[in-house]
PDB file of C-alpha atoms in Angstrom:
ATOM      1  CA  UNK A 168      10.855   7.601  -1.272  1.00 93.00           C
ATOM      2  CA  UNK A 169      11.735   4.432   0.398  1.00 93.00           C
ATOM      3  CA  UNK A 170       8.823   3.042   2.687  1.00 93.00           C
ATOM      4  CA  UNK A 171      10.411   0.438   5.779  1.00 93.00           C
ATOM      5  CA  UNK A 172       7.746  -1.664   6.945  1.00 92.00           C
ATOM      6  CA  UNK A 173       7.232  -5.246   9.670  1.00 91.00           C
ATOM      7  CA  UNK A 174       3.802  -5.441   8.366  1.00 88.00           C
ATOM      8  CA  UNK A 175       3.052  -8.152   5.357  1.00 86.00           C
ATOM      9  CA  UNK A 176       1.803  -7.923   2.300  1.00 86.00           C
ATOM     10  CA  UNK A 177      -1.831  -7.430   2.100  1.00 80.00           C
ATOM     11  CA  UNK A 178      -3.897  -7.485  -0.762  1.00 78.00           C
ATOM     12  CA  UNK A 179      -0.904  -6.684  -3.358  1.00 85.00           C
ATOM     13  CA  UNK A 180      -0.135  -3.439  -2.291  1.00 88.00           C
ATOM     14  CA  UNK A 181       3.862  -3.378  -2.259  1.00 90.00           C
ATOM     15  CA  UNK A 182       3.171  -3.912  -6.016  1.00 90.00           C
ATOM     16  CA  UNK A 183       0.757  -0.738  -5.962  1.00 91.00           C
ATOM     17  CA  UNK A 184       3.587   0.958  -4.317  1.00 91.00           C
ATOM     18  CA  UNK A 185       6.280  -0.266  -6.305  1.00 91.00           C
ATOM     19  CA  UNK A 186       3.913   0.736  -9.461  1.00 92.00           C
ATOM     20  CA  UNK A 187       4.084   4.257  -7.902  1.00 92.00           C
ATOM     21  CA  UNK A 188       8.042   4.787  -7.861  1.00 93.00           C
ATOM     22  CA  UNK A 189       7.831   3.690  -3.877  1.00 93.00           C
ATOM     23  CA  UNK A 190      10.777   1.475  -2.895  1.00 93.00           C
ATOM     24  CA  UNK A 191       9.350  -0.610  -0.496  1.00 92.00           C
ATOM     25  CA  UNK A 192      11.845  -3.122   2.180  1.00 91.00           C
ATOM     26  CA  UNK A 193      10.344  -5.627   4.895  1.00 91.00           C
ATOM     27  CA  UNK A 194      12.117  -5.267   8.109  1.00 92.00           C
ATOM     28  CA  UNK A 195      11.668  -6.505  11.164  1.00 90.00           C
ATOM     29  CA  UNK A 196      12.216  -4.936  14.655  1.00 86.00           C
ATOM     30  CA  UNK A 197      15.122  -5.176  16.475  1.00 86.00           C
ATOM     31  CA  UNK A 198      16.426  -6.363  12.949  1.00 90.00           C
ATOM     32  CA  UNK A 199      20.154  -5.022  12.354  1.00 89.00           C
ATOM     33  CA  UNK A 200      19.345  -5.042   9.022  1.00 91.00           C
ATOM     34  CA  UNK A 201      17.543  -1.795   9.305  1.00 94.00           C
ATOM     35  CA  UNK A 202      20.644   0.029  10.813  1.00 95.00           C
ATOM     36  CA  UNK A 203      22.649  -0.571   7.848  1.00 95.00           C
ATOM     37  CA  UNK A 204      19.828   0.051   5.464  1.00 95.00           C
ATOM     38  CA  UNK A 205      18.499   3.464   7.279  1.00 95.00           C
ATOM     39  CA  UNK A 206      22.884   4.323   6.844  1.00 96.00           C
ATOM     40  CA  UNK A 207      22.891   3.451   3.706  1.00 95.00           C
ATOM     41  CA  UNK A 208      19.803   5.555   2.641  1.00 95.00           C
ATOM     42  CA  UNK A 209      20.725   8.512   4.657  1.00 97.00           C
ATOM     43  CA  UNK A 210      17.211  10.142   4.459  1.00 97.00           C
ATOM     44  CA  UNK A 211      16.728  13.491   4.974  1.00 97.00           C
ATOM     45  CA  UNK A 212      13.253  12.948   6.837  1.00 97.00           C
ATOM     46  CA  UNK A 213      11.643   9.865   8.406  1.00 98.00           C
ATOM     47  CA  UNK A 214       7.975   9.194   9.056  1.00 97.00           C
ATOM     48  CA  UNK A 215       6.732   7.368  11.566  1.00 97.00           C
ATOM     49  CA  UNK A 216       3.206   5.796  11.171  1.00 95.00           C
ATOM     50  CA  UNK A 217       2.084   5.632  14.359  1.00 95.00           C
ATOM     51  CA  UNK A 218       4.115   6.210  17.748  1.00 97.00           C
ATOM     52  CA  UNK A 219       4.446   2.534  17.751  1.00 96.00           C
ATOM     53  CA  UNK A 220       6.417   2.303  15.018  1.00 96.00           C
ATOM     54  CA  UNK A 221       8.276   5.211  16.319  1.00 97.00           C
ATOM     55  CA  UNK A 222       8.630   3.147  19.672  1.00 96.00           C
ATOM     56  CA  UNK A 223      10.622   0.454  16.961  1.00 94.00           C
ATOM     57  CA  UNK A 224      12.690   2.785  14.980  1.00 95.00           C
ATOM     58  CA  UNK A 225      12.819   5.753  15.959  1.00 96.00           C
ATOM     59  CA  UNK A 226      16.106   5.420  18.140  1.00 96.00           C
ATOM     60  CA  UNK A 227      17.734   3.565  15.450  1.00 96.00           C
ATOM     61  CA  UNK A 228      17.046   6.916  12.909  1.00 97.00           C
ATOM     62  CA  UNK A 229      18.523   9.258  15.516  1.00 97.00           C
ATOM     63  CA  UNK A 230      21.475   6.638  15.977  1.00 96.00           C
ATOM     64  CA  UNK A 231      22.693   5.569  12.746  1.00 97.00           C
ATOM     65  CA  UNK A 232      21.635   9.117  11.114  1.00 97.00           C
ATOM     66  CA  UNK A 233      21.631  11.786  13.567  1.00 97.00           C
ATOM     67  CA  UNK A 234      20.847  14.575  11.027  1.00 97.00           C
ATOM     68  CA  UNK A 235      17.698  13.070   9.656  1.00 98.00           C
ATOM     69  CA  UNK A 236      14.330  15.300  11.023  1.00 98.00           C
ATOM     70  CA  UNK A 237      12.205  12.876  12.744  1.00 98.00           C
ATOM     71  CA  UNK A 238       8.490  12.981  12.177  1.00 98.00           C
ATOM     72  CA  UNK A 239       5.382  11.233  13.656  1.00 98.00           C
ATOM     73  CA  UNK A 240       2.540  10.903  12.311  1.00 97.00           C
ATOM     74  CA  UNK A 241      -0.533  10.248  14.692  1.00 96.00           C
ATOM     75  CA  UNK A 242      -3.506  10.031  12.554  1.00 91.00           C
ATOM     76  CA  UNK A 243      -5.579  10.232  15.370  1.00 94.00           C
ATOM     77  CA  UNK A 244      -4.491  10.443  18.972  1.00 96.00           C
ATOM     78  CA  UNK A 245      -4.591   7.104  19.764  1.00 96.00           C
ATOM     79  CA  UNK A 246      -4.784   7.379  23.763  1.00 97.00           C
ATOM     80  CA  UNK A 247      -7.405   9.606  23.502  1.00 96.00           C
ATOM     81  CA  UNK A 248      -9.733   7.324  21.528  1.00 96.00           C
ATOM     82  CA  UNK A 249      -8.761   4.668  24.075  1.00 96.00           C
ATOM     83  CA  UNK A 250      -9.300   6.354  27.359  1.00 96.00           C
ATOM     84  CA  UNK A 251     -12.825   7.389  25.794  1.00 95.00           C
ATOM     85  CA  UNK A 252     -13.826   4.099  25.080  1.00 95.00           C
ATOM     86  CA  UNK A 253     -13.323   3.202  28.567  1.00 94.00           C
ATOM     87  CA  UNK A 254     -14.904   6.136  29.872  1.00 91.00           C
ATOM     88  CA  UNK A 255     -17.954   5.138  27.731  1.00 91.00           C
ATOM     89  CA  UNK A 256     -17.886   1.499  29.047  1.00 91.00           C
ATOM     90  CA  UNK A 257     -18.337   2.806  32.680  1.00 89.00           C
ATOM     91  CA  UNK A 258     -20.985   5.025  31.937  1.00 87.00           C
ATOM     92  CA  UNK A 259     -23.195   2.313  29.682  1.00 87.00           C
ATOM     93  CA  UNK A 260     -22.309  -0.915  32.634  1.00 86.00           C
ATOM     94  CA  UNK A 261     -23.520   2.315  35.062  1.00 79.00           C
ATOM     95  CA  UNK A 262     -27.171   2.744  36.048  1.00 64.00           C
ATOM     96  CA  UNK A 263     -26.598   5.977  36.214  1.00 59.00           C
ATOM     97  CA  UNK A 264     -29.802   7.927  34.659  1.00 53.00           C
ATOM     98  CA  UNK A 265     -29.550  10.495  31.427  1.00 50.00           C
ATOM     99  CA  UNK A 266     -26.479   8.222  30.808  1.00 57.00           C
ATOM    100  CA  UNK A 267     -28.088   8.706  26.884  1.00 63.00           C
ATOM    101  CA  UNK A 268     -27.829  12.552  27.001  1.00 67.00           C
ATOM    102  CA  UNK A 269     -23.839  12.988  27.982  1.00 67.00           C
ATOM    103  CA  UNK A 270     -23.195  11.261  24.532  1.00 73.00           C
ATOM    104  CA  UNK A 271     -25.047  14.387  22.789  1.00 75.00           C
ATOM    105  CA  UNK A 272     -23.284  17.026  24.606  1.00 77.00           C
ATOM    106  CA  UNK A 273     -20.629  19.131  23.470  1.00 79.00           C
ATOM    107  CA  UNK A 274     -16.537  18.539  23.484  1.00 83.00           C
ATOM    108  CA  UNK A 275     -14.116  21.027  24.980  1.00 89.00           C
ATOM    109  CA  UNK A 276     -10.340  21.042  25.508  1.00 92.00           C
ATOM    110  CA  UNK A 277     -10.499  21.898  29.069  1.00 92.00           C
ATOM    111  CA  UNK A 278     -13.129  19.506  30.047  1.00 91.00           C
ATOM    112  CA  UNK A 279     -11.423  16.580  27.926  1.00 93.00           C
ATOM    113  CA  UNK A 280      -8.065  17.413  29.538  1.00 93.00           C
ATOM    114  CA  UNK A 281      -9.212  17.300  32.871  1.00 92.00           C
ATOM    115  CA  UNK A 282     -10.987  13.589  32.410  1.00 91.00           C
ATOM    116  CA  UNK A 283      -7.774  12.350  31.276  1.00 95.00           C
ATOM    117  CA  UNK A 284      -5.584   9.747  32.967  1.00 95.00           C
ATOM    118  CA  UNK A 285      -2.143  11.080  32.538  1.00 94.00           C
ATOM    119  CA  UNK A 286      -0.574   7.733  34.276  1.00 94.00           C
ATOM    120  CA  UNK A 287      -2.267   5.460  31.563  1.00 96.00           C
ATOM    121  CA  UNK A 288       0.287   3.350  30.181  1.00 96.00           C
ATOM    122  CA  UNK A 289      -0.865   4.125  26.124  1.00 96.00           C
ATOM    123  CA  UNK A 290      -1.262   8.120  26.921  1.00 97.00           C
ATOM    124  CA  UNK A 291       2.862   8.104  28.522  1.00 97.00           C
ATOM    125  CA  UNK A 292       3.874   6.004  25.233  1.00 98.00           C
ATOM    126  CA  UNK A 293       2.354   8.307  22.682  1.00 98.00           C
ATOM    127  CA  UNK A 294       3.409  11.685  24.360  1.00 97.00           C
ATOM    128  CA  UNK A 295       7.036  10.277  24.565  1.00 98.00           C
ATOM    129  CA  UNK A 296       6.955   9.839  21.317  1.00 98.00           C
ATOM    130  CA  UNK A 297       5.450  13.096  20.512  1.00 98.00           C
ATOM    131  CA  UNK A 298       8.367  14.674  22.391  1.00 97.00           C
ATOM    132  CA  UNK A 299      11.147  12.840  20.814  1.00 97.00           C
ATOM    133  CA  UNK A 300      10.055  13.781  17.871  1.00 98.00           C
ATOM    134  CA  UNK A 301      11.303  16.904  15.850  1.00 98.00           C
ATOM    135  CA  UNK A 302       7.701  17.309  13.831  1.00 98.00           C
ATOM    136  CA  UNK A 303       4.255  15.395  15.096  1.00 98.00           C
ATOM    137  CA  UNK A 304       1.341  15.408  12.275  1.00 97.00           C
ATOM    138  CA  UNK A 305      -1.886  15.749  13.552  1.00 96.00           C
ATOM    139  CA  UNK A 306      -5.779  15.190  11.979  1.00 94.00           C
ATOM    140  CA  UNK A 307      -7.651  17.418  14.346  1.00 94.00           C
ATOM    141  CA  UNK A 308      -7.130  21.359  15.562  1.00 93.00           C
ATOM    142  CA  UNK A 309      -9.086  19.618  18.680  1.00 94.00           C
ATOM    143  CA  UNK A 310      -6.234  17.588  19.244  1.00 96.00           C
ATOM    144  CA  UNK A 311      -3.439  20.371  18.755  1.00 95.00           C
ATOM    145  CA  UNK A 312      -4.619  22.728  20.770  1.00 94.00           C
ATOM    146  CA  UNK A 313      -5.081  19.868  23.601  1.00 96.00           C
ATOM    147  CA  UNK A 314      -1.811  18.570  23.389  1.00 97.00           C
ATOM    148  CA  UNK A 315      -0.925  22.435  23.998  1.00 96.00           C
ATOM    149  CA  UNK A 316      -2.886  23.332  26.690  1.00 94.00           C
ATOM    150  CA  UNK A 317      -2.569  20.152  29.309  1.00 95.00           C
ATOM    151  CA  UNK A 318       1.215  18.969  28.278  1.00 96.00           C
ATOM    152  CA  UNK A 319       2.533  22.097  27.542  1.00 96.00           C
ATOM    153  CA  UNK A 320       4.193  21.241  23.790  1.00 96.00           C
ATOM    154  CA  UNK A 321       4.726  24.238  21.596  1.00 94.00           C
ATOM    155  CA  UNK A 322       2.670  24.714  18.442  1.00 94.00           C
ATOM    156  CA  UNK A 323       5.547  24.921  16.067  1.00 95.00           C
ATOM    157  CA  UNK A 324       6.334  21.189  17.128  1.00 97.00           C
ATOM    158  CA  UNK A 325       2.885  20.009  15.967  1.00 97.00           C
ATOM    159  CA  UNK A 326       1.820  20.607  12.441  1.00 96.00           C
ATOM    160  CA  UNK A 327      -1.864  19.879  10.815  1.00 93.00           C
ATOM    161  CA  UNK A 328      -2.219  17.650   8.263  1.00 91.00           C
ATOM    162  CA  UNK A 329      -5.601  16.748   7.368  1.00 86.00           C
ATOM    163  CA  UNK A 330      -7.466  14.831   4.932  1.00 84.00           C
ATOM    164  CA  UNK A 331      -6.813  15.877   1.162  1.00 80.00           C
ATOM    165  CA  UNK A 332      -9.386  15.715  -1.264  1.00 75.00           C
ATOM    166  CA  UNK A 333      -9.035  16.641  -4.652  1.00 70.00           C
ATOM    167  CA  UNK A 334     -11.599  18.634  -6.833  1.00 64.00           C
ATOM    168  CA  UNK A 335     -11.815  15.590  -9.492  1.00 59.00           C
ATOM    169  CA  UNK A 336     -13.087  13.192  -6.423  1.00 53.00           C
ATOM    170  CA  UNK A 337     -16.229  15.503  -5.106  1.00 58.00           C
ATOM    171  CA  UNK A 338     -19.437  14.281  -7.050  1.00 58.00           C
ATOM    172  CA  UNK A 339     -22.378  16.634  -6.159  1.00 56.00           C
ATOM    173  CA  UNK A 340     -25.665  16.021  -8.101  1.00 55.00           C
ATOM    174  CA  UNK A 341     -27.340  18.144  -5.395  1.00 56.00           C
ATOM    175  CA  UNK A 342     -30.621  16.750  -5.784  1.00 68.00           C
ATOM    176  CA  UNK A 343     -31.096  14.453  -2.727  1.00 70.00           C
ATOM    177  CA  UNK A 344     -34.856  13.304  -4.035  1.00 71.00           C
ATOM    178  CA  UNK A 345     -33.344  11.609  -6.467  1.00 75.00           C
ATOM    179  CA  UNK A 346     -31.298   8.883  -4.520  1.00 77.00           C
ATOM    180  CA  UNK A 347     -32.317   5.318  -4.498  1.00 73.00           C
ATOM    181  CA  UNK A 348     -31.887   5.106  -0.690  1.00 75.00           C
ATOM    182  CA  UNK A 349     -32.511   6.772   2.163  1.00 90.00           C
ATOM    183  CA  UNK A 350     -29.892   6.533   5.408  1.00 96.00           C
ATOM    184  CA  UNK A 351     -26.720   4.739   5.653  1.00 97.00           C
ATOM    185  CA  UNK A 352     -24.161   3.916   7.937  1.00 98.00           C
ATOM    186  CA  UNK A 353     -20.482   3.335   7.468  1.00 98.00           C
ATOM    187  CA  UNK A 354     -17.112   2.485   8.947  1.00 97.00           C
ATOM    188  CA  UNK A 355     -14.748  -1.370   9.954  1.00 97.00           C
ATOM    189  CA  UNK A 356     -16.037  -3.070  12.384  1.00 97.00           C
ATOM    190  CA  UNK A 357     -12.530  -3.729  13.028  1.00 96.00           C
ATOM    191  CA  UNK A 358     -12.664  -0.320  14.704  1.00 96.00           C
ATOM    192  CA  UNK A 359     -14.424  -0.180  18.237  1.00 96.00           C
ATOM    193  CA  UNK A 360     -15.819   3.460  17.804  1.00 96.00           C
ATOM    194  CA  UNK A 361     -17.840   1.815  14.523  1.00 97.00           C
ATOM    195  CA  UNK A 362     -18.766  -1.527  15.945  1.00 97.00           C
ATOM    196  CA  UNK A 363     -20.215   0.541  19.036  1.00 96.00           C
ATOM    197  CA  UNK A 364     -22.074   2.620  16.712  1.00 96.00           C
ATOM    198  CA  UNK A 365     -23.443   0.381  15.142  1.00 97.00           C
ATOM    199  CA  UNK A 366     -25.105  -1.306  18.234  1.00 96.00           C
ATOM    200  CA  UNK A 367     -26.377   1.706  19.447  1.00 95.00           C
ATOM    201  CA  UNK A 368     -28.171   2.075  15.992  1.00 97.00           C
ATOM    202  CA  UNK A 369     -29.909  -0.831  16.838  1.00 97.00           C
ATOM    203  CA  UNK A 370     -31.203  -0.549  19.619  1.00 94.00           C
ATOM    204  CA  UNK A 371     -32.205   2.996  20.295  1.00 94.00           C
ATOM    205  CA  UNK A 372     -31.502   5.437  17.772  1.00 95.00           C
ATOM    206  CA  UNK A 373     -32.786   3.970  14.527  1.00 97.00           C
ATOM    207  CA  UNK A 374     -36.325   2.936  16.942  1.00 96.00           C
ATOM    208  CA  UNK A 375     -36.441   6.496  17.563  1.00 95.00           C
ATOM    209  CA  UNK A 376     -36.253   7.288  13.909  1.00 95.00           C
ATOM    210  CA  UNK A 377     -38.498   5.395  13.179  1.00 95.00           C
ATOM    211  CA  UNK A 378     -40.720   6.310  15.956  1.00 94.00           C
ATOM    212  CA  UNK A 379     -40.810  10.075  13.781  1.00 93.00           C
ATOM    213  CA  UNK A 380     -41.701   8.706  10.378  1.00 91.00           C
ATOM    214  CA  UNK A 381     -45.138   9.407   9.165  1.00 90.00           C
ATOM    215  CA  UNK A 382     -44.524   5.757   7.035  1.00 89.00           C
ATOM    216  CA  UNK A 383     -41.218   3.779   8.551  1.00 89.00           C
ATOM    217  CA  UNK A 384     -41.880   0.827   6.705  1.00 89.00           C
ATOM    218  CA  UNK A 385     -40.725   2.900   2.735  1.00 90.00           C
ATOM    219  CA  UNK A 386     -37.667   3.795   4.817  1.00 93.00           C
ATOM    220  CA  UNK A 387     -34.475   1.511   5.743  1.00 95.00           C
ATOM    221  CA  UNK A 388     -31.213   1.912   6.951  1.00 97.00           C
ATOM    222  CA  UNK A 389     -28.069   0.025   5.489  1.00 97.00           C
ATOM    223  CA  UNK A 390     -25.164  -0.417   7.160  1.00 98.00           C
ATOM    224  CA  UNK A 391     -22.252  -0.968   5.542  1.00 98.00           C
ATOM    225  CA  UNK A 392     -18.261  -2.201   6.940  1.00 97.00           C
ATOM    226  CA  UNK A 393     -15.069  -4.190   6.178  1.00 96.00           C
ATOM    227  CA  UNK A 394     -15.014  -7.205   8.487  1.00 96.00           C
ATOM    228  CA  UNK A 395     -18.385  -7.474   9.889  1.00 97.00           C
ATOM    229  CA  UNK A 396     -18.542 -10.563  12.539  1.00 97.00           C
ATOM    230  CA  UNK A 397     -21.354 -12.723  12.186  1.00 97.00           C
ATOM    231  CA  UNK A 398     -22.742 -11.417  15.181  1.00 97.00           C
ATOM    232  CA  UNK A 399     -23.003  -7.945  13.251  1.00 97.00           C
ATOM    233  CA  UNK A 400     -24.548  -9.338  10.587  1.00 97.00           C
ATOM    234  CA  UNK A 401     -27.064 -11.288  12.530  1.00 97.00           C
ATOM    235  CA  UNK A 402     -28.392  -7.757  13.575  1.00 97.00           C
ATOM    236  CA  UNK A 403     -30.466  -7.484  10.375  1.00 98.00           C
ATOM    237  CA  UNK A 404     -34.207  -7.372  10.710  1.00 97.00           C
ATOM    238  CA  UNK A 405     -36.223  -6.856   7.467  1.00 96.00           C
ATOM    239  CA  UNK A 406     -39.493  -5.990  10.291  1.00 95.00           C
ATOM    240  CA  UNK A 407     -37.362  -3.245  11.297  1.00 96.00           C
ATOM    241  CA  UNK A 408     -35.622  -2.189   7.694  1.00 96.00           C
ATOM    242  CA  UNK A 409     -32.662  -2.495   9.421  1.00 97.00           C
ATOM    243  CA  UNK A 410     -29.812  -4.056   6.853  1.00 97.00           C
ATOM    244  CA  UNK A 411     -25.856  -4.919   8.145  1.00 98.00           C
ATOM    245  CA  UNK A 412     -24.805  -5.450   4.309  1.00 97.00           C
ATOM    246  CA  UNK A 413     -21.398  -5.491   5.131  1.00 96.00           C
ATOM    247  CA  UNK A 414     -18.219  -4.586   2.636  1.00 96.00           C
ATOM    248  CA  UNK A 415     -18.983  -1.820   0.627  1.00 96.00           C
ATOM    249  CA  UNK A 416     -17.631  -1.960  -3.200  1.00 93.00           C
ATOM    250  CA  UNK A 417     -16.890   2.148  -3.187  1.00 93.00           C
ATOM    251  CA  UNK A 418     -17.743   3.910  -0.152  1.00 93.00           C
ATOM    252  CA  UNK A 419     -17.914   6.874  -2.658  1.00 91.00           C
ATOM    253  CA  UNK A 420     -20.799   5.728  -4.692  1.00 91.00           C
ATOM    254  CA  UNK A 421     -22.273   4.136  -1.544  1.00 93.00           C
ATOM    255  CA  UNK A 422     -22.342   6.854   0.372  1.00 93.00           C
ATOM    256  CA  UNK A 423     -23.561   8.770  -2.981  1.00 90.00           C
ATOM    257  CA  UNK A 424     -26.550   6.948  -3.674  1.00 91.00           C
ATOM    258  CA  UNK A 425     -27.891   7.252  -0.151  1.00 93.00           C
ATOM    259  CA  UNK A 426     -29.648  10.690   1.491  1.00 92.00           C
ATOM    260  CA  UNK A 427     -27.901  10.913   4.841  1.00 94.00           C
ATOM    261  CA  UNK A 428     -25.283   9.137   6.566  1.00 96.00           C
ATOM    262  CA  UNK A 429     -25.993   8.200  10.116  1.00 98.00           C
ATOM    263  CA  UNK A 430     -22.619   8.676  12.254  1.00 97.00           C
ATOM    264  CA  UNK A 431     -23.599   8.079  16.333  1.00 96.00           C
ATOM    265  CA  UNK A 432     -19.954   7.872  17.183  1.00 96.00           C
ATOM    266  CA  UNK A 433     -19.926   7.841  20.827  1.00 94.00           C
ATOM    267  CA  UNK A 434     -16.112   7.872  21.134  1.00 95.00           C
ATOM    268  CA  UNK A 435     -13.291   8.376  19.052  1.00 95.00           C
ATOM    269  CA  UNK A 436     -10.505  10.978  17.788  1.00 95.00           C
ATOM    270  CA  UNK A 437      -8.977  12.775  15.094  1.00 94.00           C
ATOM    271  CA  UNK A 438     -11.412  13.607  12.057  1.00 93.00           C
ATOM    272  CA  UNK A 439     -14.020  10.996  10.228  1.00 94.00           C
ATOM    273  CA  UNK A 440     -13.103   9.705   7.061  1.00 93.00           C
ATOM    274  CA  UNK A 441     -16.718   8.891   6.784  1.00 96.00           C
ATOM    275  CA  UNK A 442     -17.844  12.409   7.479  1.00 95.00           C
ATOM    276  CA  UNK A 443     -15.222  13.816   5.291  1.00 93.00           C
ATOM    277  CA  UNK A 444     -16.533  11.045   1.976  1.00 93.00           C
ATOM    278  CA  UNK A 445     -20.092  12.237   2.834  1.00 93.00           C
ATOM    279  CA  UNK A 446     -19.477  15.381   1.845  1.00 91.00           C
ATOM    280  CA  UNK A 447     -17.625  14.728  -0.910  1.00 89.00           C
ATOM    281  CA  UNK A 448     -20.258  13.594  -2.316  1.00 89.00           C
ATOM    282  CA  UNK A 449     -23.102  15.783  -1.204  1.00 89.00           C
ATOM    283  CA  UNK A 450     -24.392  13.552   1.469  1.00 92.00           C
ATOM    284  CA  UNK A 451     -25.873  15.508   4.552  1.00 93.00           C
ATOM    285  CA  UNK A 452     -24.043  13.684   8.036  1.00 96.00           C
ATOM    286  CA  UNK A 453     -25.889  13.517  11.430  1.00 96.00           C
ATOM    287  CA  UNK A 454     -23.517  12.744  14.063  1.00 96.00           C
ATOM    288  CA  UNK A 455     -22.290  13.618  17.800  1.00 95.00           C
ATOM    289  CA  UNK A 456     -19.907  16.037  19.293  1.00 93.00           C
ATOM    290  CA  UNK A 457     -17.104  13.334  18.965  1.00 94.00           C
ATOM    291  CA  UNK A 458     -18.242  13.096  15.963  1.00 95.00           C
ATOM    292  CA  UNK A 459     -17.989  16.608  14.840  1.00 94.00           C
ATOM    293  CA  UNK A 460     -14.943  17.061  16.687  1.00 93.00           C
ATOM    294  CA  UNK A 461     -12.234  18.330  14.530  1.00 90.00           C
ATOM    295  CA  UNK A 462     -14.509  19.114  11.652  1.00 87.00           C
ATOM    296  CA  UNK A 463     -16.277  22.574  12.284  1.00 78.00           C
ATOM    297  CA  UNK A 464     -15.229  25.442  10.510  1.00 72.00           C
ATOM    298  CA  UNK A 465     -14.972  27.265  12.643  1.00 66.00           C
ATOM    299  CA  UNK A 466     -12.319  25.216  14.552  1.00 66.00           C
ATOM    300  CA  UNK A 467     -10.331  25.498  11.454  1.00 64.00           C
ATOM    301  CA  UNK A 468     -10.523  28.923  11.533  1.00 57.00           C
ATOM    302  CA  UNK A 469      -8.976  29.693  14.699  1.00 54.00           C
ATOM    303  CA  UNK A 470      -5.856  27.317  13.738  1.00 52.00           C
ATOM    304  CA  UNK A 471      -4.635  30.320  11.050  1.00 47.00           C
TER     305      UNK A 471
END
């Protein structure tokens, strides 16, 4: 396995790579150094992280090596998250009334293909790479079954390929009265979908919460995130029990010593990696539709 990347070296990881048996080789695009490397290798398979780097390489796969099966790998729809962000921006600038409610209501296909802008600049991008690909991994049976119904692409071109937890990694005590703590919240604040969350926490869903308790002031929430900006951190308010703590050491044993994750994503795509930890380590989730998108049994089911 050979892994071709423009990005730098963060936080030693060609090492951790190298370590593996991973050859690793820093290449920039538009670089002819690639086309002689990619003929040299000769791979039987490329992945592409991303349709961006797709958008780099791709063409240079299918020219130097016109036999190698060209796979993207989306991890998460990326126009979709985008064009719901902006969505959501309208509606909270709006004055609109019950704007609060359309957050909690359900996801579908059809209505999410109908609210899409199919002359968005990101959305034509990512479906032309999608359809020069041979193979496109997706997260989410949400997102297969959309990219079926409103652009037409055949299921045997678009493969699932979820998260992958191993037995050895789920820790379970199943006694929730015994944890230390009581909610949580997770997720970089890098991300938009977690920094919005995050704000709406504040300042109307963990008020509400609190509004239920028989005793608010022996419960707290702590929210935890790679890269907080100082003015997520200046959100805490010991009067409220509300705690930005920022990085998390293990989001495993983080998420573990807490009772319930809070996860008010309002957009997004793909499947939560947050969601997905909780459970791995017996942590109940309450989230939204976008949320729960992608994760339902029952959606899982009907991919067989």
């Amino acid at each position: 396995v050979t892994l071709v990347s423009p990005a730098r070296d963060v936080r030693g990881a060609v090492d951790a790579l190298r370590a593996a048996n991973v050859n690793t080789e820093a290449v920039q695009p538009n670089d002819p150094k690639f086309d002689s490397l990619v003929r040299d290798l000769q791979p039987d398979m490329t992945i592409f992280d991303r349709f961006t780097m797709e958008e780099m390489f791709g063409w240079r796969v299918a020219k130097e090596v016109p036999s190698c099966m060209r796979v993207l790998d989306t991890q998460d729809l990326h126009f979709l998250r985008n064009q719901r962000q902006t969505h959501v921006e309208k509606l909270l600038s709006s004055t609109a009334t019950g704007r609060s409610d359309f957050f909690w209501k359900s996801t579908s296909v059809k209505k999410t293909a109908k609210m899409l802008d199919i002359r968005e600049e990101r959305l034509t991008r990512e479906l032309a790479s999608i359809l020069r690909s041979d193979l496109t991994l997706l997260v989410s049976p949400f997102e297969r079954e959309l990219l079926k119904e409103r652009f037409g692409i055949a299921f045997d071109r678009l493969a699932l390929a979820p998260f992958f937890y191993s037995d050895k990694n789920i820790l379970n005590d199943g006694n929730l009265s015994m944890r230390s703590s009581d909610f949580v919240s997770i997720g970089n604040f890098r991300h938009p979908p977690n920094a919005d969350s995050v704000r709406w926490l504040k300042e109307e869903i963990w008020p509400a919460i609190q509004s239920e308790l028989k005793n608010p002031k022996k419960h707290s929430l702590r929210v935890y995130g790679a890269f907080p900006p100082a003015s997520m951190m200046n959100l805490t308010n010991a009067k409220e029990n509300f705690f930005v703590e920022g990085p998390a050491k293990c989001q495993y044993s983080t998420l573990g010593s807490h009772r319930c994750l809070l996860a008010p994503l309002r957009f997004g795509a793909g499947i939560k990696g947050k969601i997905a930890d909780s459970w791995s380590v017996g942590t109940p989730v309450v989230t939204t539709p976008i949320g729960a998108e992608g994760m339902l049994p029952e959606q899982w089911e009907t991919t067989a």
